[in-house]
Amino acid sequence: MTMPALVDIGANLTHESFRHDFDAVLERAREQGVTRMVVTGASREGSHDALALAEKHPGVLYATAGVHPHHAIDYDAATDADIRALAASGAVRAVGETGLDYHRNYSPRATQLAAFEKQIAIAIDLAMPVFLHQRDAHDDFLALLKNARDRLPNVVVHCFTDTREALFDYLDLDCHIGITGWICDERRGTHLREFVREIPADRLMLETDAPYLLPRNVEPKPSHRRNEPMYLAHICREVARDRGEDAVVTAGNSTATACAFFGLT
Ligand SMILES: [Zn+2]
């Protein structure tokens, strides 16, 4: 049985490290069966860039539009209007990346909460899915999400790295879960291997978060340490092993889930 095509639901392809060999990155992804990617918009400018990339590669690249909690300090009224306009473009398939990150606190917590709420409101108004980030902020994140959940269509907690309890808090709210190569990290990701099998197939999606989070056990190791979408095939095999299923099954289900979530045809 051949491997079904994969969808990388979180790739930061606007990152400067991809500028010099962008077409080769897409080609290598395609060779590994990663045929579609959702380019993460994580700032006002980055969301414009993500949409531009998606429009240049229709049917291959899609985008999100949002402001990452690190940049919440930049979230003013003009940004809000801009994200709202971008989100209405056809190639933009979710609002985000937004959420809370208390690990680094690059923006003050109150500012992060305000920007998160504003972006949730955009998603509710436009009836769009949201692409969410949470790190070391589960309680505040969950409280805000609970409050808005029944007005939101689909929700994905991307790059899930938290505990089993947090996972079930999100699944109980009918959220989707994005799993990255973090699961391959023998220093801090082994807990994920124990419960990734408990995520229902129609709630599990896969992502690289490229250029970040190169899977630590990928062979051969690229000299540059840059992660890229082609490594999604490796992540899929690792997740499949932990779920006790064939990688063909994991690939097929995660792709069907991603297509339904982002409205890919
Ligand atoms: Zn993130």
PDB file of C-alpha atoms and ligand atoms in Angstrom:
ATOM      1  CA  MET A   1       0.000   0.000   0.000  1.00  0.00           C
ATOM      2  CA  THR A   2       1.401   3.385  -0.852  1.00  0.00           C
ATOM      3  CA  MET A   3       1.622   6.089   1.747  1.00  0.00           C
ATOM      4  CA  PRO A   4      -1.267   8.587   1.562  1.00  0.00           C
ATOM      5  CA  ALA A   5      -0.205  12.205   0.990  1.00  0.00           C
ATOM      6  CA  LEU A   6       0.481  14.200   4.151  1.00  0.00           C
ATOM      7  CA  VAL A   7      -0.597  17.697   5.208  1.00  0.00           C
ATOM      8  CA  ASP A   8       1.795  19.759   7.356  1.00  0.00           C
ATOM      9  CA  ILE A   9      -0.647  21.915   9.325  1.00  0.00           C
ATOM     10  CA  GLY A  10       2.029  24.178  10.818  1.00  0.00           C
ATOM     11  CA  ALA A  11       5.042  25.339   8.807  1.00  0.00           C
ATOM     12  CA  ASN A  12       6.659  28.747   9.291  1.00  0.00           C
ATOM     13  CA  LEU A  13       7.673  28.966   5.658  1.00  0.00           C
ATOM     14  CA  THR A  14       7.930  32.756   5.709  1.00  0.00           C
ATOM     15  CA  HIS A  15      11.003  32.343   7.919  1.00  0.00           C
ATOM     16  CA  GLU A  16      14.120  33.906   6.399  1.00  0.00           C
ATOM     17  CA  SER A  17      15.988  30.589   6.523  1.00  0.00           C
ATOM     18  CA  PHE A  18      13.788  29.335   3.662  1.00  0.00           C
ATOM     19  CA  ARG A  19      14.392  32.278   1.354  1.00  0.00           C
ATOM     20  CA  HIS A  20      17.424  30.955  -0.492  1.00  0.00           C
ATOM     21  CA  ASP A  21      16.039  27.532  -1.419  1.00  0.00           C
ATOM     22  CA  PHE A  22      12.269  27.777  -1.110  1.00  0.00           C
ATOM     23  CA  ASP A  23      11.404  25.826  -4.258  1.00  0.00           C
ATOM     24  CA  ALA A  24      13.785  23.023  -3.291  1.00  0.00           C
ATOM     25  CA  VAL A  25      12.090  22.827   0.136  1.00  0.00           C
ATOM     26  CA  LEU A  26       8.689  22.357  -1.518  1.00  0.00           C
ATOM     27  CA  GLU A  27      10.135  19.802  -3.928  1.00  0.00           C
ATOM     28  CA  ARG A  28      11.741  17.755  -1.146  1.00  0.00           C
ATOM     29  CA  ALA A  29       8.455  17.853   0.760  1.00  0.00           C
ATOM     30  CA  ARG A  30       6.581  16.584  -2.300  1.00  0.00           C
ATOM     31  CA  GLU A  31       9.093  13.762  -2.789  1.00  0.00           C
ATOM     32  CA  GLN A  32       8.364  12.666   0.792  1.00  0.00           C
ATOM     33  CA  GLY A  33       4.611  12.773   0.180  1.00  0.00           C
ATOM     34  CA  VAL A  34       3.990  16.079   1.953  1.00  0.00           C
ATOM     35  CA  THR A  35       1.845  17.623  -0.730  1.00  0.00           C
ATOM     36  CA  ARG A  36       0.093  20.401   1.187  1.00  0.00           C
ATOM     37  CA  MET A  37       1.230  22.772   3.920  1.00  0.00           C
ATOM     38  CA  VAL A  38      -0.499  25.405   6.006  1.00  0.00           C
ATOM     39  CA  VAL A  39       1.865  28.362   6.392  1.00  0.00           C
ATOM     40  CA  THR A  40       1.619  29.832   9.873  1.00  0.00           C
ATOM     41  CA  GLY A  41       0.978  33.560  10.167  1.00  0.00           C
ATOM     42  CA  ALA A  42       2.471  34.668  13.478  1.00  0.00           C
ATOM     43  CA  SER A  43       2.639  38.456  13.121  1.00  0.00           C
ATOM     44  CA  ARG A  44       0.930  41.151  11.101  1.00  0.00           C
ATOM     45  CA  GLU A  45       3.705  41.225   8.512  1.00  0.00           C
ATOM     46  CA  GLY A  46       4.203  37.471   8.663  1.00  0.00           C
ATOM     47  CA  SER A  47       0.508  36.894   7.967  1.00  0.00           C
ATOM     48  CA  HIS A  48       0.724  39.072   4.853  1.00  0.00           C
ATOM     49  CA  ASP A  49       3.765  37.063   3.759  1.00  0.00           C
ATOM     50  CA  ALA A  50       2.017  33.756   4.492  1.00  0.00           C
ATOM     51  CA  LEU A  51      -0.955  34.747   2.346  1.00  0.00           C
ATOM     52  CA  ALA A  52       1.357  35.878  -0.470  1.00  0.00           C
ATOM     53  CA  LEU A  53       3.107  32.483  -0.426  1.00  0.00           C
ATOM     54  CA  ALA A  54      -0.214  30.638  -0.447  1.00  0.00           C
ATOM     55  CA  GLU A  55      -1.501  32.684  -3.361  1.00  0.00           C
ATOM     56  CA  LYS A  56       1.674  31.907  -5.288  1.00  0.00           C
ATOM     57  CA  HIS A  57       1.250  28.151  -4.731  1.00  0.00           C
ATOM     58  CA  PRO A  58      -2.490  27.478  -4.953  1.00  0.00           C
ATOM     59  CA  GLY A  59      -3.559  24.015  -3.895  1.00  0.00           C
ATOM     60  CA  VAL A  60      -0.185  23.386  -2.244  1.00  0.00           C
ATOM     61  CA  LEU A  61       0.168  26.155   0.319  1.00  0.00           C
ATOM     62  CA  TYR A  62      -2.544  27.621   2.520  1.00  0.00           C
ATOM     63  CA  ALA A  63      -2.149  30.178   5.283  1.00  0.00           C
ATOM     64  CA  THR A  64      -3.295  31.272   8.702  1.00  0.00           C
ATOM     65  CA  ALA A  65      -3.540  34.912   9.779  1.00  0.00           C
ATOM     66  CA  GLY A  66      -2.783  35.925  13.332  1.00  0.00           C
ATOM     67  CA  VAL A  67      -0.414  37.312  15.921  1.00  0.00           C
ATOM     68  CA  HIS A  68       1.603  34.957  18.139  1.00  0.00           C
ATOM     69  CA  PRO A  69       1.513  35.683  21.887  1.00  0.00           C
ATOM     70  CA  HIS A  70       5.199  36.664  21.679  1.00  0.00           C
ATOM     71  CA  HIS A  71       4.112  39.601  19.496  1.00  0.00           C
ATOM     72  CA  ALA A  72       0.921  40.445  21.403  1.00  0.00           C
ATOM     73  CA  ILE A  73       2.493  43.765  22.397  1.00  0.00           C
ATOM     74  CA  ASP A  74       2.160  44.833  18.723  1.00  0.00           C
ATOM     75  CA  TYR A  75      -1.561  44.009  18.587  1.00  0.00           C
ATOM     76  CA  ASP A  76      -3.263  47.361  18.058  1.00  0.00           C
ATOM     77  CA  ALA A  77      -6.501  48.381  16.316  1.00  0.00           C
ATOM     78  CA  ALA A  78      -4.819  48.582  12.905  1.00  0.00           C
ATOM     79  CA  THR A  79      -3.424  45.071  13.345  1.00  0.00           C
ATOM     80  CA  ASP A  80      -6.851  43.811  14.318  1.00  0.00           C
ATOM     81  CA  ALA A  81      -8.387  45.308  11.171  1.00  0.00           C
ATOM     82  CA  ASP A  82      -5.584  43.866   9.071  1.00  0.00           C
ATOM     83  CA  ILE A  83      -5.879  40.332  10.487  1.00  0.00           C
ATOM     84  CA  ARG A  84      -9.640  40.531   9.991  1.00  0.00           C
ATOM     85  CA  ALA A  85      -9.163  41.477   6.311  1.00  0.00           C
ATOM     86  CA  LEU A  86      -6.499  38.810   5.756  1.00  0.00           C
ATOM     87  CA  ALA A  87      -8.652  36.138   7.388  1.00  0.00           C
ATOM     88  CA  ALA A  88     -11.373  36.818   4.839  1.00  0.00           C
ATOM     89  CA  SER A  89      -9.025  35.898   1.938  1.00  0.00           C
ATOM     90  CA  GLY A  90      -9.699  32.532   0.372  1.00  0.00           C
ATOM     91  CA  ALA A  91      -6.248  31.032   0.967  1.00  0.00           C
ATOM     92  CA  VAL A  92      -6.366  31.852   4.695  1.00  0.00           C
ATOM     93  CA  ARG A  93      -7.959  28.870   6.399  1.00  0.00           C
ATOM     94  CA  ALA A  94      -7.691  29.709  10.100  1.00  0.00           C
ATOM     95  CA  VAL A  95      -7.254  32.594  12.496  1.00  0.00           C
ATOM     96  CA  GLY A  96      -3.973  32.360  14.436  1.00  0.00           C
ATOM     97  CA  GLU A  97      -1.402  31.602  15.495  1.00  0.00           C
ATOM     98  CA  THR A  98      -2.718  33.084  18.704  1.00  0.00           C
ATOM     99  CA  GLY A  99      -2.866  31.953  22.305  1.00  0.00           C
ATOM    100  CA  LEU A 100      -0.758  32.284  25.431  1.00  0.00           C
ATOM    101  CA  ASP A 101       2.943  31.691  26.095  1.00  0.00           C
ATOM    102  CA  TYR A 102       3.977  32.139  29.722  1.00  0.00           C
ATOM    103  CA  HIS A 103       7.218  30.258  29.125  1.00  0.00           C
ATOM    104  CA  ARG A 104       8.990  33.257  27.702  1.00  0.00           C
ATOM    105  CA  ASN A 105       6.548  36.109  28.428  1.00  0.00           C
ATOM    106  CA  TYR A 106       7.953  38.218  25.585  1.00  0.00           C
ATOM    107  CA  SER A 107       4.688  40.164  25.890  1.00  0.00           C
ATOM    108  CA  PRO A 108       3.063  40.805  29.303  1.00  0.00           C
ATOM    109  CA  ARG A 109       0.381  38.285  30.264  1.00  0.00           C
ATOM    110  CA  ALA A 110      -2.458  40.801  30.278  1.00  0.00           C
ATOM    111  CA  THR A 111      -1.452  41.910  26.775  1.00  0.00           C
ATOM    112  CA  GLN A 112      -1.358  38.301  25.572  1.00  0.00           C
ATOM    113  CA  LEU A 113      -4.822  37.653  26.998  1.00  0.00           C
ATOM    114  CA  ALA A 114      -6.237  40.759  25.293  1.00  0.00           C
ATOM    115  CA  ALA A 115      -4.751  39.887  21.879  1.00  0.00           C
ATOM    116  CA  PHE A 116      -5.960  36.286  22.250  1.00  0.00           C
ATOM    117  CA  GLU A 117      -9.516  37.457  22.991  1.00  0.00           C
ATOM    118  CA  LYS A 118      -9.505  39.851  20.031  1.00  0.00           C
ATOM    119  CA  GLN A 119      -8.461  37.075  17.640  1.00  0.00           C
ATOM    120  CA  ILE A 120     -11.020  34.668  19.073  1.00  0.00           C
ATOM    121  CA  ALA A 121     -13.606  37.357  18.297  1.00  0.00           C
ATOM    122  CA  ILE A 122     -12.436  37.519  14.666  1.00  0.00           C
ATOM    123  CA  ALA A 123     -12.790  33.757  14.313  1.00  0.00           C
ATOM    124  CA  ILE A 124     -16.282  33.863  15.835  1.00  0.00           C
ATOM    125  CA  ASP A 125     -17.350  36.743  13.559  1.00  0.00           C
ATOM    126  CA  LEU A 126     -16.013  35.031  10.430  1.00  0.00           C
ATOM    127  CA  ALA A 127     -16.998  31.506  11.565  1.00  0.00           C
ATOM    128  CA  MET A 128     -13.441  30.322  11.006  1.00  0.00           C
ATOM    129  CA  PRO A 129     -11.282  27.718  12.737  1.00  0.00           C
ATOM    130  CA  VAL A 130      -8.553  28.875  15.130  1.00  0.00           C
ATOM    131  CA  PHE A 131      -4.922  27.781  15.303  1.00  0.00           C
ATOM    132  CA  LEU A 132      -3.791  28.041  18.915  1.00  0.00           C
ATOM    133  CA  HIS A 133      -0.532  28.053  20.834  1.00  0.00           C
ATOM    134  CA  GLN A 134      -0.278  27.324  24.546  1.00  0.00           C
ATOM    135  CA  ARG A 135       2.883  27.036  26.587  1.00  0.00           C
ATOM    136  CA  ASP A 136       3.029  27.078  30.397  1.00  0.00           C
ATOM    137  CA  ALA A 137      -0.352  28.829  30.378  1.00  0.00           C
ATOM    138  CA  HIS A 138      -2.866  25.995  30.491  1.00  0.00           C
ATOM    139  CA  ASP A 139      -5.199  27.383  33.192  1.00  0.00           C
ATOM    140  CA  ASP A 140      -5.712  30.850  31.697  1.00  0.00           C
ATOM    141  CA  PHE A 141      -5.843  29.399  28.196  1.00  0.00           C
ATOM    142  CA  LEU A 142      -8.457  26.829  29.137  1.00  0.00           C
ATOM    143  CA  ALA A 143     -10.616  29.383  30.955  1.00  0.00           C
ATOM    144  CA  LEU A 144     -10.682  31.695  27.945  1.00  0.00           C
ATOM    145  CA  LEU A 145     -11.279  28.851  25.522  1.00  0.00           C
ATOM    146  CA  LYS A 146     -14.092  27.354  27.605  1.00  0.00           C
ATOM    147  CA  ASN A 147     -15.845  30.667  27.584  1.00  0.00           C
ATOM    148  CA  ALA A 148     -15.723  30.969  23.776  1.00  0.00           C
ATOM    149  CA  ARG A 149     -15.826  27.341  22.716  1.00  0.00           C
ATOM    150  CA  ASP A 150     -19.492  26.995  21.751  1.00  0.00           C
ATOM    151  CA  ARG A 151     -19.235  30.046  19.467  1.00  0.00           C
ATOM    152  CA  LEU A 152     -16.144  28.743  17.655  1.00  0.00           C
ATOM    153  CA  PRO A 153     -16.266  26.200  14.832  1.00  0.00           C
ATOM    154  CA  ASN A 154     -13.005  24.205  14.924  1.00  0.00           C
ATOM    155  CA  VAL A 155     -10.120  24.667  17.319  1.00  0.00           C
ATOM    156  CA  VAL A 156      -6.626  23.173  17.088  1.00  0.00           C
ATOM    157  CA  VAL A 157      -4.128  23.327  19.918  1.00  0.00           C
ATOM    158  CA  HIS A 158      -1.013  23.231  17.787  1.00  0.00           C
ATOM    159  CA  CYS A 159       2.341  21.786  18.851  1.00  0.00           C
ATOM    160  CA  PHE A 160       0.806  20.103  21.864  1.00  0.00           C
ATOM    161  CA  THR A 161       3.538  19.437  24.457  1.00  0.00           C
ATOM    162  CA  ASP A 162       1.577  19.486  27.704  1.00  0.00           C
ATOM    163  CA  THR A 163       0.364  16.774  30.100  1.00  0.00           C
ATOM    164  CA  ARG A 164      -2.219  14.024  29.656  1.00  0.00           C
ATOM    165  CA  GLU A 165      -4.604  16.007  31.875  1.00  0.00           C
ATOM    166  CA  ALA A 166      -4.267  19.059  29.635  1.00  0.00           C
ATOM    167  CA  LEU A 167      -4.811  16.877  26.574  1.00  0.00           C
ATOM    168  CA  PHE A 168      -8.115  15.631  27.948  1.00  0.00           C
ATOM    169  CA  ASP A 169      -9.166  19.140  28.946  1.00  0.00           C
ATOM    170  CA  TYR A 170      -8.810  20.068  25.258  1.00  0.00           C
ATOM    171  CA  LEU A 171     -10.406  16.888  23.909  1.00  0.00           C
ATOM    172  CA  ASP A 172     -13.331  17.421  26.293  1.00  0.00           C
ATOM    173  CA  LEU A 173     -13.821  20.802  24.603  1.00  0.00           C
ATOM    174  CA  ASP A 174     -13.794  18.992  21.253  1.00  0.00           C
ATOM    175  CA  CYS A 175     -10.483  20.535  20.189  1.00  0.00           C
ATOM    176  CA  HIS A 176      -8.119  19.092  17.609  1.00  0.00           C
ATOM    177  CA  ILE A 177      -4.514  18.389  18.597  1.00  0.00           C
ATOM    178  CA  GLY A 178      -1.387  19.119  16.522  1.00  0.00           C
ATOM    179  CA  ILE A 179       1.616  16.868  17.147  1.00  0.00           C
ATOM    180  CA  THR A 180       5.118  17.922  16.075  1.00  0.00           C
ATOM    181  CA  GLY A 181       8.583  16.367  16.184  1.00  0.00           C
ATOM    182  CA  TRP A 182       8.653  17.332  19.869  1.00  0.00           C
ATOM    183  CA  ILE A 183       7.516  13.741  20.376  1.00  0.00           C
ATOM    184  CA  CYS A 184      10.922  12.627  19.048  1.00  0.00           C
ATOM    185  CA  ASP A 185      12.776  14.600  21.714  1.00  0.00           C
ATOM    186  CA  GLU A 186      14.184  12.104  24.218  1.00  0.00           C
ATOM    187  CA  ARG A 187      14.815  14.914  26.735  1.00  0.00           C
ATOM    188  CA  ARG A 188      11.363  16.456  26.948  1.00  0.00           C
ATOM    189  CA  GLY A 189       8.912  14.674  24.620  1.00  0.00           C
ATOM    190  CA  THR A 190       8.760  11.082  25.874  1.00  0.00           C
ATOM    191  CA  HIS A 191       5.573  11.690  27.898  1.00  0.00           C
ATOM    192  CA  LEU A 192       3.740  12.356  24.615  1.00  0.00           C
ATOM    193  CA  ARG A 193       4.594   8.865  23.379  1.00  0.00           C
ATOM    194  CA  GLU A 194       2.587   7.383  26.245  1.00  0.00           C
ATOM    195  CA  PHE A 195      -0.719   9.050  25.432  1.00  0.00           C
ATOM    196  CA  VAL A 196      -0.630  10.051  21.748  1.00  0.00           C
ATOM    197  CA  ARG A 197      -2.598   6.851  21.068  1.00  0.00           C
ATOM    198  CA  GLU A 198      -5.481   8.264  23.105  1.00  0.00           C
ATOM    199  CA  ILE A 199      -6.126  11.094  20.655  1.00  0.00           C
ATOM    200  CA  PRO A 200      -9.069  10.093  18.439  1.00  0.00           C
ATOM    201  CA  ALA A 201      -8.019   9.739  14.785  1.00  0.00           C
ATOM    202  CA  ASP A 202     -10.454  12.452  13.737  1.00  0.00           C
ATOM    203  CA  ARG A 203      -8.860  14.916  16.173  1.00  0.00           C
ATOM    204  CA  LEU A 204      -5.166  14.243  15.439  1.00  0.00           C
ATOM    205  CA  MET A 205      -3.157  16.317  12.960  1.00  0.00           C
ATOM    206  CA  LEU A 206       0.578  16.414  12.223  1.00  0.00           C
ATOM    207  CA  GLU A 207       2.929  19.343  11.791  1.00  0.00           C
ATOM    208  CA  THR A 208       6.618  20.157  11.641  1.00  0.00           C
ATOM    209  CA  ASP A 209       6.618  23.743  13.017  1.00  0.00           C
ATOM    210  CA  ALA A 210       9.530  24.170  10.586  1.00  0.00           C
ATOM    211  CA  PRO A 211      12.141  25.656  10.725  1.00  0.00           C
ATOM    212  CA  TYR A 212      11.908  24.949  14.456  1.00  0.00           C
ATOM    213  CA  LEU A 213      11.816  21.585  16.228  1.00  0.00           C
ATOM    214  CA  LEU A 214      13.895  19.420  13.903  1.00  0.00           C
ATOM    215  CA  PRO A 215      13.051  15.849  15.078  1.00  0.00           C
ATOM    216  CA  ARG A 216      16.066  14.903  17.181  1.00  0.00           C
ATOM    217  CA  ASN A 217      16.174  11.307  15.969  1.00  0.00           C
ATOM    218  CA  VAL A 218      15.946  11.979  12.227  1.00  0.00           C
ATOM    219  CA  GLU A 219      18.662  10.288  10.127  1.00  0.00           C
ATOM    220  CA  PRO A 220      20.726  11.501   8.403  1.00  0.00           C
ATOM    221  CA  LYS A 221      20.861  14.709  10.420  1.00  0.00           C
ATOM    222  CA  PRO A 222      20.934  17.799   8.214  1.00  0.00           C
ATOM    223  CA  SER A 223      24.062  19.837   8.853  1.00  0.00           C
ATOM    224  CA  HIS A 224      22.108  23.095   9.110  1.00  0.00           C
ATOM    225  CA  ARG A 225      19.701  21.910  11.866  1.00  0.00           C
ATOM    226  CA  ARG A 226      16.814  23.526  10.019  1.00  0.00           C
ATOM    227  CA  ASN A 227      13.551  21.624  10.151  1.00  0.00           C
ATOM    228  CA  GLU A 228      11.486  21.494   6.963  1.00  0.00           C
ATOM    229  CA  PRO A 229       8.175  19.974   5.862  1.00  0.00           C
ATOM    230  CA  MET A 230       9.748  16.841   4.325  1.00  0.00           C
ATOM    231  CA  TYR A 231      10.411  15.584   7.866  1.00  0.00           C
ATOM    232  CA  LEU A 232       6.675  15.267   8.445  1.00  0.00           C
ATOM    233  CA  ALA A 233       6.939  11.755   7.011  1.00  0.00           C
ATOM    234  CA  HIS A 234       9.359  10.875   9.825  1.00  0.00           C
ATOM    235  CA  ILE A 235       7.035  12.384  12.461  1.00  0.00           C
ATOM    236  CA  CYS A 236       4.152  10.396  11.003  1.00  0.00           C
ATOM    237  CA  ARG A 237       6.095   7.118  11.339  1.00  0.00           C
ATOM    238  CA  GLU A 238       7.050   7.916  14.937  1.00  0.00           C
ATOM    239  CA  VAL A 239       3.453   8.786  15.885  1.00  0.00           C
ATOM    240  CA  ALA A 240       2.199   5.643  14.128  1.00  0.00           C
ATOM    241  CA  ARG A 241       4.573   3.467  16.139  1.00  0.00           C
ATOM    242  CA  ASP A 242       3.388   5.019  19.400  1.00  0.00           C
ATOM    243  CA  ARG A 243      -0.232   4.533  18.379  1.00  0.00           C
ATOM    244  CA  GLY A 244       0.413   0.918  17.479  1.00  0.00           C
ATOM    245  CA  GLU A 245      -0.842   1.359  13.945  1.00  0.00           C
ATOM    246  CA  ASP A 246       0.601   1.274  10.451  1.00  0.00           C
ATOM    247  CA  ALA A 247       1.981   4.609   9.231  1.00  0.00           C
ATOM    248  CA  VAL A 248      -0.369   4.307   6.248  1.00  0.00           C
ATOM    249  CA  VAL A 249      -3.310   4.489   8.659  1.00  0.00           C
ATOM    250  CA  THR A 250      -1.887   7.452  10.586  1.00  0.00           C
ATOM    251  CA  ALA A 251      -1.140   9.291   7.353  1.00  0.00           C
ATOM    252  CA  GLY A 252      -4.564   8.646   5.864  1.00  0.00           C
ATOM    253  CA  ASN A 253      -6.458   9.635   8.986  1.00  0.00           C
ATOM    254  CA  SER A 254      -4.402  12.739   9.800  1.00  0.00           C
ATOM    255  CA  THR A 255      -4.733  13.964   6.216  1.00  0.00           C
ATOM    256  CA  ALA A 256      -8.493  13.417   6.201  1.00  0.00           C
ATOM    257  CA  THR A 257      -8.719  15.258   9.530  1.00  0.00           C
ATOM    258  CA  ALA A 258      -6.601  18.177   8.269  1.00  0.00           C
ATOM    259  CA  CYS A 259      -8.618  18.427   5.045  1.00  0.00           C
ATOM    260  CA  ALA A 260     -11.850  18.602   7.010  1.00  0.00           C
ATOM    261  CA  PHE A 261     -10.433  21.080   9.514  1.00  0.00           C
ATOM    262  CA  PHE A 262      -8.937  23.535   6.997  1.00  0.00           C
ATOM    263  CA  GLY A 263     -11.432  22.912   4.210  1.00  0.00           C
ATOM    264  CA  LEU A 264      -8.825  21.550   1.782  1.00  0.00           C
ATOM    265  CA  THR A 265     -10.084  19.790  -1.316  1.00  0.00           C
TER     266      THR A 265
HETATM  267 ZN    ZN B   1       3.330  27.825  18.423  1.00  0.00          ZN
END
